[in-house]
mmCIF file of C-alpha atoms in Angstrom:
data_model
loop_
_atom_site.group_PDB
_atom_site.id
_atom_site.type_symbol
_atom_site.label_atom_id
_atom_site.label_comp_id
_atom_site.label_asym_id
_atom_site.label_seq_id
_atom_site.Cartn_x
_atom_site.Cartn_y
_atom_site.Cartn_z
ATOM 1 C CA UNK A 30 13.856 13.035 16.824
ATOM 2 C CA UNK A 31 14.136 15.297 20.101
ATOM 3 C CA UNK A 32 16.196 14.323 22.803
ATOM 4 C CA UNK A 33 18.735 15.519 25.455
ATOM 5 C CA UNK A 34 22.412 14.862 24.578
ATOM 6 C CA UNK A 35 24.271 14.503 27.583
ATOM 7 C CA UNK A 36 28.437 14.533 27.192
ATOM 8 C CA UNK A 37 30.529 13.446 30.366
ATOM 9 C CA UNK A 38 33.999 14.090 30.426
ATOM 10 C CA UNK A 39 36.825 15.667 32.829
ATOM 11 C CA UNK A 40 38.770 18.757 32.684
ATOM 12 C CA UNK A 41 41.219 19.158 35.431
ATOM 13 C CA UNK A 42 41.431 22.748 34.616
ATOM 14 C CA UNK A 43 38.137 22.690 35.643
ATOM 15 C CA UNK A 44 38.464 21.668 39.257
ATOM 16 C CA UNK A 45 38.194 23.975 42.739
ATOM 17 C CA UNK A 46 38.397 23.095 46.111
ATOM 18 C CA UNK A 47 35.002 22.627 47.808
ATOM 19 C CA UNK A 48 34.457 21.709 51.527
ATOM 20 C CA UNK A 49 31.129 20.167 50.595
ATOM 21 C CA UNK A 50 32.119 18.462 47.220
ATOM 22 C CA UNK A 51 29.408 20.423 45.752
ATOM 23 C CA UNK A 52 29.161 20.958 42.073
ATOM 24 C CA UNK A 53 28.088 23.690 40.521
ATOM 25 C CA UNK A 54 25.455 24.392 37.524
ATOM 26 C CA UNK A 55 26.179 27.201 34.515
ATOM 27 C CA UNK A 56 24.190 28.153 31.896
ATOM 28 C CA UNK A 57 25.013 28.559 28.056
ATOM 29 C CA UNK A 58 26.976 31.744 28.663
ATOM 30 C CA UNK A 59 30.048 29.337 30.082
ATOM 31 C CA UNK A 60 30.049 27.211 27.020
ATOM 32 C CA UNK A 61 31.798 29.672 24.999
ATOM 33 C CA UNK A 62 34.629 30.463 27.455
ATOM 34 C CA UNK A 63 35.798 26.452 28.599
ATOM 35 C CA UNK A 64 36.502 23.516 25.805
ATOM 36 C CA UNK A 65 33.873 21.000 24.840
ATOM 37 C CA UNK A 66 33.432 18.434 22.266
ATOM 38 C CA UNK A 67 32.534 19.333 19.073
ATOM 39 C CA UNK A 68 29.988 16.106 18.200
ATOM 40 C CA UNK A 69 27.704 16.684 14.728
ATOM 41 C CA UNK A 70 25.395 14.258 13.942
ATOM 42 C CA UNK A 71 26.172 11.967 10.467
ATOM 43 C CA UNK A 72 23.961 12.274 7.336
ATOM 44 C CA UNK A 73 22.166 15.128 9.577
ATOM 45 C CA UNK A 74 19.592 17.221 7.266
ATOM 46 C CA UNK A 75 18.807 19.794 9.638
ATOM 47 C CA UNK A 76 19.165 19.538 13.576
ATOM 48 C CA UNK A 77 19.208 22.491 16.028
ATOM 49 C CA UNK A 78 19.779 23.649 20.040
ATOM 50 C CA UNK A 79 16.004 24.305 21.558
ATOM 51 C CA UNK A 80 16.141 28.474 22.508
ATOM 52 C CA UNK A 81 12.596 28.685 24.732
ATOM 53 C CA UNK A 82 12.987 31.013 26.797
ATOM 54 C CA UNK A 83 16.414 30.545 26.948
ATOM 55 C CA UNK A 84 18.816 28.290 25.119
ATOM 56 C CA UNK A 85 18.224 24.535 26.471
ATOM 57 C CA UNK A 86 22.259 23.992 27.875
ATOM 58 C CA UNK A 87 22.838 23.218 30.977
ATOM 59 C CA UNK A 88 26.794 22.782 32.123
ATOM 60 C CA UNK A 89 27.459 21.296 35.475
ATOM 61 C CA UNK A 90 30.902 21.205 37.351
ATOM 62 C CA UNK A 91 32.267 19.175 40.019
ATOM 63 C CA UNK A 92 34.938 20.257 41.995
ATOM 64 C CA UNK A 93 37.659 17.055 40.958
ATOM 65 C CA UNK A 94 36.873 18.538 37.208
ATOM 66 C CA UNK A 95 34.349 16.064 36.135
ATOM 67 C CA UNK A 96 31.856 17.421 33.609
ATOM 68 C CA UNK A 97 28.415 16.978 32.957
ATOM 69 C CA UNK A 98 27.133 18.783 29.531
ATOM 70 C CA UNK A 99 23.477 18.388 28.336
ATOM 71 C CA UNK A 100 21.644 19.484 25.276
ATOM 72 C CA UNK A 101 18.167 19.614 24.262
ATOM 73 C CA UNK A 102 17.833 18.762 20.735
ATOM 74 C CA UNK A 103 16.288 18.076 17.610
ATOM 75 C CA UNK A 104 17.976 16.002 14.642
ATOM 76 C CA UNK A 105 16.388 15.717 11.253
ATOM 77 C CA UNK A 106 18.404 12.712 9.545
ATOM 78 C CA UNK A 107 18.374 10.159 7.115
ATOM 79 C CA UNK A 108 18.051 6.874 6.626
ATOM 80 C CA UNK A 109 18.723 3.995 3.943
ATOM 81 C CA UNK A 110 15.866 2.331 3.358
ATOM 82 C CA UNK A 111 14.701 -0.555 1.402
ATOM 83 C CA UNK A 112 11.024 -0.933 0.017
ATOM 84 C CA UNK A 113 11.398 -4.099 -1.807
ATOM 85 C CA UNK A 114 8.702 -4.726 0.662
ATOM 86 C CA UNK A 115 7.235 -2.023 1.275
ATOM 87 C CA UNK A 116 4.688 -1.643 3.082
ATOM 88 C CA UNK A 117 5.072 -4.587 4.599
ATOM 89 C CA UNK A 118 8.795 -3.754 5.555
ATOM 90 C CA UNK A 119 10.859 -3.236 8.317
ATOM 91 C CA UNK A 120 13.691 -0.979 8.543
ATOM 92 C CA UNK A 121 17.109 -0.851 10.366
ATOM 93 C CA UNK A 122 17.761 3.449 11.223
ATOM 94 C CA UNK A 123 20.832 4.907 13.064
ATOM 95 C CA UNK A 124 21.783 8.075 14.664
ATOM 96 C CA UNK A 125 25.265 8.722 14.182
ATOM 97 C CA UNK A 126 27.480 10.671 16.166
ATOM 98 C CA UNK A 127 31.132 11.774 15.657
ATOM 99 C CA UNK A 128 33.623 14.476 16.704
ATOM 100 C CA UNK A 129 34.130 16.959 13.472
ATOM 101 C CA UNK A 130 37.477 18.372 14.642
ATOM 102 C CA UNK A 131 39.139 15.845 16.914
ATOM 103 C CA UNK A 132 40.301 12.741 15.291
ATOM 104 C CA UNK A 133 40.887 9.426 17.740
ATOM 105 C CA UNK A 134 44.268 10.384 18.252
ATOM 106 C CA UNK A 135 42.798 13.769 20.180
ATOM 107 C CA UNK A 136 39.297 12.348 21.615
ATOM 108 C CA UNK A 137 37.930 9.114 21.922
ATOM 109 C CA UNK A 138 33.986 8.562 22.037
ATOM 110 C CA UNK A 139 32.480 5.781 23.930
ATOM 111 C CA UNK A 140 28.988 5.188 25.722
ATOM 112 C CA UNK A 141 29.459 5.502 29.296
ATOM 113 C CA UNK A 142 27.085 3.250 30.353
ATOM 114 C CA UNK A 143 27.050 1.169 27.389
ATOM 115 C CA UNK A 144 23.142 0.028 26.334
ATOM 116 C CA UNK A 145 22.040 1.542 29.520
ATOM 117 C CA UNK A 146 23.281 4.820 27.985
ATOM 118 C CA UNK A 147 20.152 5.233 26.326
ATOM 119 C CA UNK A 148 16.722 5.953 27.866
ATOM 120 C CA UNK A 149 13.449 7.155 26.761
ATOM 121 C CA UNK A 150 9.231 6.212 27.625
ATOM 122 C CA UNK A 151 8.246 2.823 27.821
ATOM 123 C CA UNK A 152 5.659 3.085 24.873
ATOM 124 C CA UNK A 153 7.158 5.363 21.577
ATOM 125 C CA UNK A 154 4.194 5.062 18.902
ATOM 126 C CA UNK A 155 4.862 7.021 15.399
ATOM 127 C CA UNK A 156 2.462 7.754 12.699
ATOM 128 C CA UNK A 157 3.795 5.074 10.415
ATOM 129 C CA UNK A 158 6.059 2.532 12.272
ATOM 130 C CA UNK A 159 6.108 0.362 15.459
ATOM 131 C CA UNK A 160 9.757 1.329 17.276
ATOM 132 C CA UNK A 161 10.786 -2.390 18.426
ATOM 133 C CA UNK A 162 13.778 -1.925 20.053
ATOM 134 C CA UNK A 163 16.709 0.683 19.921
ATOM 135 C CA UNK A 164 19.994 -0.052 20.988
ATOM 136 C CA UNK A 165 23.421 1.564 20.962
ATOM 137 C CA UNK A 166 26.837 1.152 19.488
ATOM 138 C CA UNK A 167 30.541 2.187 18.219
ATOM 139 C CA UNK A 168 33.255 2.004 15.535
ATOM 140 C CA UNK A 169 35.451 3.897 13.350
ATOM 141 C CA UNK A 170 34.886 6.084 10.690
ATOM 142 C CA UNK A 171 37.944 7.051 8.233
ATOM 143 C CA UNK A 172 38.684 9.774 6.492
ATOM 144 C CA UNK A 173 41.282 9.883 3.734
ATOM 145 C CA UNK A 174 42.768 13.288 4.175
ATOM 146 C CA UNK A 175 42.348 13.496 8.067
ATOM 147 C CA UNK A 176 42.370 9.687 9.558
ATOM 148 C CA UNK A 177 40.432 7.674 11.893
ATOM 149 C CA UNK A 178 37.532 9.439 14.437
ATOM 150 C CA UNK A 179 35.610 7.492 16.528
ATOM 151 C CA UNK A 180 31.488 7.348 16.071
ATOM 152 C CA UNK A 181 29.103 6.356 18.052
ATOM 153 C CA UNK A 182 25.376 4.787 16.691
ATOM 154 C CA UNK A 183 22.370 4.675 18.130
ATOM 155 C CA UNK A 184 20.403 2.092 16.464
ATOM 156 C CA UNK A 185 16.628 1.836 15.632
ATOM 157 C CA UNK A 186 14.538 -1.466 13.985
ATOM 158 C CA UNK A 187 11.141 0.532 12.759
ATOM 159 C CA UNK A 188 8.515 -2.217 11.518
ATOM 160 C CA UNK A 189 5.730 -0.287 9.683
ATOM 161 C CA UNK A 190 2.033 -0.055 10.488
ATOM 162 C CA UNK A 191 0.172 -2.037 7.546
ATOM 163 C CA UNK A 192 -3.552 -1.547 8.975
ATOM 164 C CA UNK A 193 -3.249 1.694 6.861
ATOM 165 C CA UNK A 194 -2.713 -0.111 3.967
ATOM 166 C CA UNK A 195 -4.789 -2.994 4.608
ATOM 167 C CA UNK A 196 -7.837 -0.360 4.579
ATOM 168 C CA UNK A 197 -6.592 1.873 1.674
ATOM 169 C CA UNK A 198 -4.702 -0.317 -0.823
ATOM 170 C CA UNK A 199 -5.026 -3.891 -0.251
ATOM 171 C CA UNK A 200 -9.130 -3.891 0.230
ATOM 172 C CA UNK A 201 -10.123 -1.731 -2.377
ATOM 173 C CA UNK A 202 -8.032 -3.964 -4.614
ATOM 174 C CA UNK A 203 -9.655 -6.867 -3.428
ATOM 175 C CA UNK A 204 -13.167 -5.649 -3.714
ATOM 176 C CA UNK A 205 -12.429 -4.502 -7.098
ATOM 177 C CA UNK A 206 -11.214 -7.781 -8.330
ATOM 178 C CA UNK A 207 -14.297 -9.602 -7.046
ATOM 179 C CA UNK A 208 -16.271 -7.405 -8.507
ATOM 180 C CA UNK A 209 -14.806 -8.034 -12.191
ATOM 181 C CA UNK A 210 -16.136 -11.654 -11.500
ATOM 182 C CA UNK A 211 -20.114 -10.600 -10.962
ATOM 183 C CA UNK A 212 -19.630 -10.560 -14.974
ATOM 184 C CA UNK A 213 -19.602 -14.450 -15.272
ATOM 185 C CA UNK A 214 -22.777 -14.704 -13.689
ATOM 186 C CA UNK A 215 -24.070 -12.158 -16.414
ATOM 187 C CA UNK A 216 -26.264 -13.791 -19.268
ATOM 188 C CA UNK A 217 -23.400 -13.492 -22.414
ATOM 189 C CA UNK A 218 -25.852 -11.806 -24.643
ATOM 190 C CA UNK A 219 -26.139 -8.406 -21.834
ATOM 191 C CA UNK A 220 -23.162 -7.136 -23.920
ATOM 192 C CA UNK A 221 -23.522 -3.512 -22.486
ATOM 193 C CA UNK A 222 -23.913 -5.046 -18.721
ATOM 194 C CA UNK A 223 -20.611 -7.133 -19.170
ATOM 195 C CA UNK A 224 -18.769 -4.431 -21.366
ATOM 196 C CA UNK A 225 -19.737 -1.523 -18.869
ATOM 197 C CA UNK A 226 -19.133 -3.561 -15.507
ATOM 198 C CA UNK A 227 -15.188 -5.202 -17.239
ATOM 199 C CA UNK A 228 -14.646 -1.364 -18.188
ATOM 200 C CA UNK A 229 -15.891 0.367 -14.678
ATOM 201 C CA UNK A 230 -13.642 -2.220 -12.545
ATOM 202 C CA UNK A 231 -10.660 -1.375 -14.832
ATOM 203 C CA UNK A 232 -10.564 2.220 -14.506
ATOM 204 C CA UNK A 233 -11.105 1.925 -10.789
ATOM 205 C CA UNK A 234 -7.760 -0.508 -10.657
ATOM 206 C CA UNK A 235 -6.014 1.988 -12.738
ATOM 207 C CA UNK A 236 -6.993 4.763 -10.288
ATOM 208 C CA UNK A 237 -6.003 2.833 -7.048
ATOM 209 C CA UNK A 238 -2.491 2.263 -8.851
ATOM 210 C CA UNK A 239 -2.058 5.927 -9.784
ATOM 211 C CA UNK A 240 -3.100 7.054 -5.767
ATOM 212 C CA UNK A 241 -1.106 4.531 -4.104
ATOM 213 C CA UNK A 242 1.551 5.342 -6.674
ATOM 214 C CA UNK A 243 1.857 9.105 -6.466
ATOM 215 C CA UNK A 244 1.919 8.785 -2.423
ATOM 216 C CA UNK A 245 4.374 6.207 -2.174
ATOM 217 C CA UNK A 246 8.672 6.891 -2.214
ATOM 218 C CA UNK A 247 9.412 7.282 -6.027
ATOM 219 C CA UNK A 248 11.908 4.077 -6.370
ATOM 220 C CA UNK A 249 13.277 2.345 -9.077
ATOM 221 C CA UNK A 250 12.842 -1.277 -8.654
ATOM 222 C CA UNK A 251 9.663 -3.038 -7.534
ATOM 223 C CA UNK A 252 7.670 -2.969 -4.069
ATOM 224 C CA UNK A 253 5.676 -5.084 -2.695
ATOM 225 C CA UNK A 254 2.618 -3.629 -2.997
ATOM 226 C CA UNK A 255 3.134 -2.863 -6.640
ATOM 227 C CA UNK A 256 3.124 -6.576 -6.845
ATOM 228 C CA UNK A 257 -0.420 -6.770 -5.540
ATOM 229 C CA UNK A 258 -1.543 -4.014 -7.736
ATOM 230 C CA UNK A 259 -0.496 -5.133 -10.894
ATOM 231 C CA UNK A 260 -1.245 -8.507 -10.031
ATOM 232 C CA UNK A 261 -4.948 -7.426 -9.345
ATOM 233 C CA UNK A 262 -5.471 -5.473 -12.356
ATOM 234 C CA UNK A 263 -4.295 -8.317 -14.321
ATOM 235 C CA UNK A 264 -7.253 -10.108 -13.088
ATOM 236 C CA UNK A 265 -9.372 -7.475 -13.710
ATOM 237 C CA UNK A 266 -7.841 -7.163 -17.008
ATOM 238 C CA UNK A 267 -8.278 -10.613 -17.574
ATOM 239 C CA UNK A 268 -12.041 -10.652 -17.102
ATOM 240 C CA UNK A 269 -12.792 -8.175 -19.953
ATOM 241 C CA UNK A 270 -10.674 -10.670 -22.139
ATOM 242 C CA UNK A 271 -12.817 -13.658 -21.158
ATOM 243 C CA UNK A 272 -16.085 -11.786 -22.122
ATOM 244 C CA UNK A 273 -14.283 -10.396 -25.409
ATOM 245 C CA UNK A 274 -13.588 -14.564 -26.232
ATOM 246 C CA UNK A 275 -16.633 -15.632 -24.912
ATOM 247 C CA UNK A 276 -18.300 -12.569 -27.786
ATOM 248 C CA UNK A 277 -16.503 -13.673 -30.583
ATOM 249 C CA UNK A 278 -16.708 -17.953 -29.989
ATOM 250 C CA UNK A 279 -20.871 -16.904 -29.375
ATOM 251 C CA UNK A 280 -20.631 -15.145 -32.985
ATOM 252 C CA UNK A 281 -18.637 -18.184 -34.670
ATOM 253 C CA UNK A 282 -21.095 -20.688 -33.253
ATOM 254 C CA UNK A 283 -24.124 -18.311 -34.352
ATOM 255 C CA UNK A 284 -21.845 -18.355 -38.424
ATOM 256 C CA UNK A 285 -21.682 -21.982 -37.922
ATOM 257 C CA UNK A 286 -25.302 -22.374 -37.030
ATOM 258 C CA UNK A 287 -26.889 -20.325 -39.798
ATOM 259 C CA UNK A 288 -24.736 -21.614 -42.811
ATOM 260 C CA UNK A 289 -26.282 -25.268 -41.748
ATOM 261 C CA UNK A 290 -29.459 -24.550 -41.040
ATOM 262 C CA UNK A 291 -29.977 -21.394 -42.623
ATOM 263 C CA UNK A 292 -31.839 -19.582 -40.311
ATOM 264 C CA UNK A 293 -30.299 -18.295 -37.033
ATOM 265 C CA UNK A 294 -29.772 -20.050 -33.558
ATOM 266 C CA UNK A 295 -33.041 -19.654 -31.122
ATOM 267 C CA UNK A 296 -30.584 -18.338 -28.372
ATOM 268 C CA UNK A 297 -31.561 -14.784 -30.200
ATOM 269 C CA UNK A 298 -35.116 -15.570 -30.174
ATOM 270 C CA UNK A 299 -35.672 -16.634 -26.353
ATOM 271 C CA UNK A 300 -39.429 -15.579 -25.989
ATOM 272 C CA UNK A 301 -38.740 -14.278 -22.463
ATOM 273 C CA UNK A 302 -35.847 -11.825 -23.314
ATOM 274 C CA UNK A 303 -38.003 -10.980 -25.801
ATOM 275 C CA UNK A 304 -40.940 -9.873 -23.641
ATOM 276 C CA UNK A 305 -38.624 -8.223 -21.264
ATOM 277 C CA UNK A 306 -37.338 -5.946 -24.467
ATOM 278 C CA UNK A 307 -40.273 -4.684 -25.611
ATOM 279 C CA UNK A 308 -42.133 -3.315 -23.157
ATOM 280 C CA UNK A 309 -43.309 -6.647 -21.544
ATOM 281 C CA UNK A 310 -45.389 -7.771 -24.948
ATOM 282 C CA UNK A 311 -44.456 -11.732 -24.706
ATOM 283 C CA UNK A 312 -44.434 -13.701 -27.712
ATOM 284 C CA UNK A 313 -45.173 -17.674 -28.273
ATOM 285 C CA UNK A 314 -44.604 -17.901 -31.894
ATOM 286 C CA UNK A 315 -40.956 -18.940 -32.441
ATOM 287 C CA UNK A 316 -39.949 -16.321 -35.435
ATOM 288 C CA UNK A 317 -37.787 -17.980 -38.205
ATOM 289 C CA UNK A 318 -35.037 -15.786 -40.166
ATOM 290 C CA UNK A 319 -34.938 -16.661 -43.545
ATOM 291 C CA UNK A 320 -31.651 -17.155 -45.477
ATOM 292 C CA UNK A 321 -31.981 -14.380 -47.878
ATOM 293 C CA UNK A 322 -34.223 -11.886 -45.955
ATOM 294 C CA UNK A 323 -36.245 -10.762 -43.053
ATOM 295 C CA UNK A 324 -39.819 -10.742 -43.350
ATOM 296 C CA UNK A 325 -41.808 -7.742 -42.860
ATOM 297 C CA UNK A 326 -45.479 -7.405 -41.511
ATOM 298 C CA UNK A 327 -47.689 -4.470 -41.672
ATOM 299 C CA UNK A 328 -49.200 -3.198 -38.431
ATOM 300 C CA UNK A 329 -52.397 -4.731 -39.478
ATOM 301 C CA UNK A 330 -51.133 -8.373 -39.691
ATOM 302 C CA UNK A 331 -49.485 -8.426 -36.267
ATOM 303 C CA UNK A 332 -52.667 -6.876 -34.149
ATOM 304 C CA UNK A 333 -53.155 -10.507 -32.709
ATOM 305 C CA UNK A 334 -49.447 -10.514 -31.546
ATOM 306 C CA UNK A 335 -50.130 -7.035 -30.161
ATOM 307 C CA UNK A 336 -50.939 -5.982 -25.966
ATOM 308 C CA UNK A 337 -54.072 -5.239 -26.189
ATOM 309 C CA UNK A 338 -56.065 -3.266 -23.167
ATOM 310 C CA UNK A 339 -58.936 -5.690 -22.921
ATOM 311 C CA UNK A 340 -59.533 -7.997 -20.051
ATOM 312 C CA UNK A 341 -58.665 -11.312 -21.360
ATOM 313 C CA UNK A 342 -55.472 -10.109 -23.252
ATOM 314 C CA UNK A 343 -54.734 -8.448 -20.142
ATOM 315 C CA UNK A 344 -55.297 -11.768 -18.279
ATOM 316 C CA UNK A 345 -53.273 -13.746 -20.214
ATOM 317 C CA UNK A 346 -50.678 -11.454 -20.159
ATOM 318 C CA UNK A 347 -50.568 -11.613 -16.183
ATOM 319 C CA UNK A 348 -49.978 -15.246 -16.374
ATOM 320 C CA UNK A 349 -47.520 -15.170 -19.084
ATOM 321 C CA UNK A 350 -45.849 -12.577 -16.884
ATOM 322 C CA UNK A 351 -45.641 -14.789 -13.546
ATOM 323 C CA UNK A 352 -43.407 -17.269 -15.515
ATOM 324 C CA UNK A 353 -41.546 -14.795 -16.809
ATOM 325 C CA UNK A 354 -38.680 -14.653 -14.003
ATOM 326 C CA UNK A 355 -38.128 -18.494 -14.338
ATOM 327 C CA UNK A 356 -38.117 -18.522 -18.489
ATOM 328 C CA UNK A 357 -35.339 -15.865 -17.910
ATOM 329 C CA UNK A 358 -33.288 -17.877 -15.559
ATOM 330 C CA UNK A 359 -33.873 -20.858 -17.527
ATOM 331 C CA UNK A 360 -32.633 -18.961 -20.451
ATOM 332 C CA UNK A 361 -29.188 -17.885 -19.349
ATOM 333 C CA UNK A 362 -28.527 -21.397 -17.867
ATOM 334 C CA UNK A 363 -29.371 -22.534 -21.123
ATOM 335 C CA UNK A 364 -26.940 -20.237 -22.867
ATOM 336 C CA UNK A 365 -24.175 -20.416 -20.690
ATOM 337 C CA UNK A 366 -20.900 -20.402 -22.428
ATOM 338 C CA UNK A 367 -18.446 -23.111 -21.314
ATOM 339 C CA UNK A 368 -15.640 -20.477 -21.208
ATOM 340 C CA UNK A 369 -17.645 -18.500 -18.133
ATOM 341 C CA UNK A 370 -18.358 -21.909 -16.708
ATOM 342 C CA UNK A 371 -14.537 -22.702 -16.256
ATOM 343 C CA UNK A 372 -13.580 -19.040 -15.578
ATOM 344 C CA UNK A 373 -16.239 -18.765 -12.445
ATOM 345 C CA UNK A 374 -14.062 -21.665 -10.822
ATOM 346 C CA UNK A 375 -10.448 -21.123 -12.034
ATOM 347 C CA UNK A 376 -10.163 -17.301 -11.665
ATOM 348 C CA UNK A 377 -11.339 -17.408 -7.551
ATOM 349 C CA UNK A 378 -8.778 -20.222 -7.426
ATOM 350 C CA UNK A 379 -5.835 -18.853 -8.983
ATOM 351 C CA UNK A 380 -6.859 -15.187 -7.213
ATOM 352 C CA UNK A 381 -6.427 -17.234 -3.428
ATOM 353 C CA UNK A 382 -3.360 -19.147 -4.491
ATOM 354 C CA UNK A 383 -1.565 -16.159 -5.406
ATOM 355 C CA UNK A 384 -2.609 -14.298 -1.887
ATOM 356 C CA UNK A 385 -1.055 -17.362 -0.124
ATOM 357 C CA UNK A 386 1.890 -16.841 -2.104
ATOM 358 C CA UNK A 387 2.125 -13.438 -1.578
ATOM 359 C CA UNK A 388 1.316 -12.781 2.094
ATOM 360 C CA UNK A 389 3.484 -16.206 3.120
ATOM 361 C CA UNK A 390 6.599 -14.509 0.842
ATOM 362 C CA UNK A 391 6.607 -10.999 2.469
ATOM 363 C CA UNK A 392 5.026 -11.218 5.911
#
């Protein structure tokens, strides 16, 4: 932060007789030559005196020996934060001040004016936080070897922006989650569909954790917004494993199936699905698997199941095409798992109750 630094004390050595009771106004090349306090700033990383054009110090004198001494200046220093909730967090700064040399024995630091002591613009916006109010203090600071100085704070509650966030973390992570949930709607049999959309999802999840993570403070206990993350790419997570269950119960039920009835389930043998795999040529015959072995035809033994280019193959293939679309719905309702029936309902559900959890816990 820049400010001025204004010290007002009095210095009897100081005073002169004036017929006017005006003071009078030095520059830096005084300072060196008369005593002033010798404030640093606490937990200061770097902090220095503005020099353009000349240094920024102005000392002014009244004739009773009152003194007026103001600094521009800049102050790099830290502060002890929290992120437990980060970012939706607000933290508690101060600027410290105390005398280096004098201990309260030899000076004693107070703000003249109290609160009033400090003044700035009516509207201070930073890149990350909201400045809600500032306010100013005192107490004691001691020192083992050397004893008790007086320090003065001047104290700062920053709430963070979390629009940033909203649009960088928190969305993405949302749309990413809904998106792992398109895959219930997907027929169970489109393994590379389901496999490629559970897989795509993850590795976007696992990318928005690694960004957020690399630009966030390097801490070693939990945020919240790691919450959110991890809680997200469960979900995600957790949609790959449905499919992967609802895969392996399909291939059970299709054991089960065959060692009854010996030939397999017609939920392989949907004459639409079949049309739509190869190349549009639709089917009526249902085709029977045989126990022991798959029967074989020569091309010249399947020419009447073939597409043929002549008008009325070509017309019954038109119609047969029309009621294609609602054989294919009519399929995948058919073949709906129960496991994507339940996980279409319970994993919205459990996604919004964990939201109202979270936002009513940390905002």
């Amino acid at each position: 932060m820049t400010f001025y630094l204004r010290h007002y004390w009095k210095d009897e050595r100081l005073s002169f007789p004036s017929t006017t009771n005006r003071s009078m106004t030095f520059d830096h090349r005084l300072i060196k030559k008369i005593w002033v306090p010798d404030i640093f700033f606490v937990h200061s990383k770097r902090s220095f005196i503005h020099d353009t054009t000349m240094e920024n110090i102005m000392l002014r004198v009244h004739p009773d020996g009152n003194v007026l001494f103001s600094l521009r200046i800049t102050v790099s220093a830290m502060c002890f934060m929290d992120f437990g909730r980060f970012p939706l967090d607000t933290q508690n700064c101060s600027l410290e001040l105390e005398s280096y040399a004098y201990n309260e024995e030899d000076l004693m630091l107070y703000w003249k004016h109290g609160n009033k002591s400090l003044n700035t613009d009516e509207h201070i916006s930073l890149s990350q936080f909201f400045v809600e109010e500032f306010s100013a203090s005192s107490g004691f600071a001691f020192y083992s070897s050397t004893g008790w100085y007086n320090r003065l704070f001047i104290n700062f509650v920053l709430r963070r922006h979390i629009f940033f966030f909203m649009l960088q973390t928190y969305f993405p992570a949302v749309l990413m989650v809904m998106l792992s949930w398109v895959s219930f709607w997907i027929d169970r049999r489109a393994v590379p569909a389901r496999v490629s959309l559970g897989i795509t999802t993850v590795l976007t999840m696992s990318t928005i954790v690694s960004g957020v993570s690399a630009s966030m403070p390097q801490v070693s206990y939990v945020k919240a917004v790691d919450v959110y993350l991890w809680v997200s790419s469960l979900f995600v997570f957790l949609s790959v494993i449905e499919y992967a269950a609802v895969n392996y119960l399909t291939t059970v039920e299709e054991q089960h199936r065959f060692e009854k009835t010996g030939k397999v389930s017609g939920m392989y043998n949907i004459d639409a699905v079949q049309a739509m795999a190869f190349d549009g040529c639709y089917q009526d015959s249902e085709t029977d698997v045989d126990q022991t072995s798959f029967s074989l035809h020569s091309e010249e033994d399947s020419v009447p199941g073939r597409c043929t280019g002549s008008p009325s193959a070509d017309s019954s293939h038109t119609k047969r095409r029309k009621s294609l679309g609602g054989d294919v719905g009519k399929a995948i309702l058919e073949n709906n798992h129960v496991i994507d029936t339940y996980a279409r309902i319970l994993f919205p559900i459990v996604y919004i109750i964990f939201n109202l959890f979270y936002w009513g816990i940390y905002v």
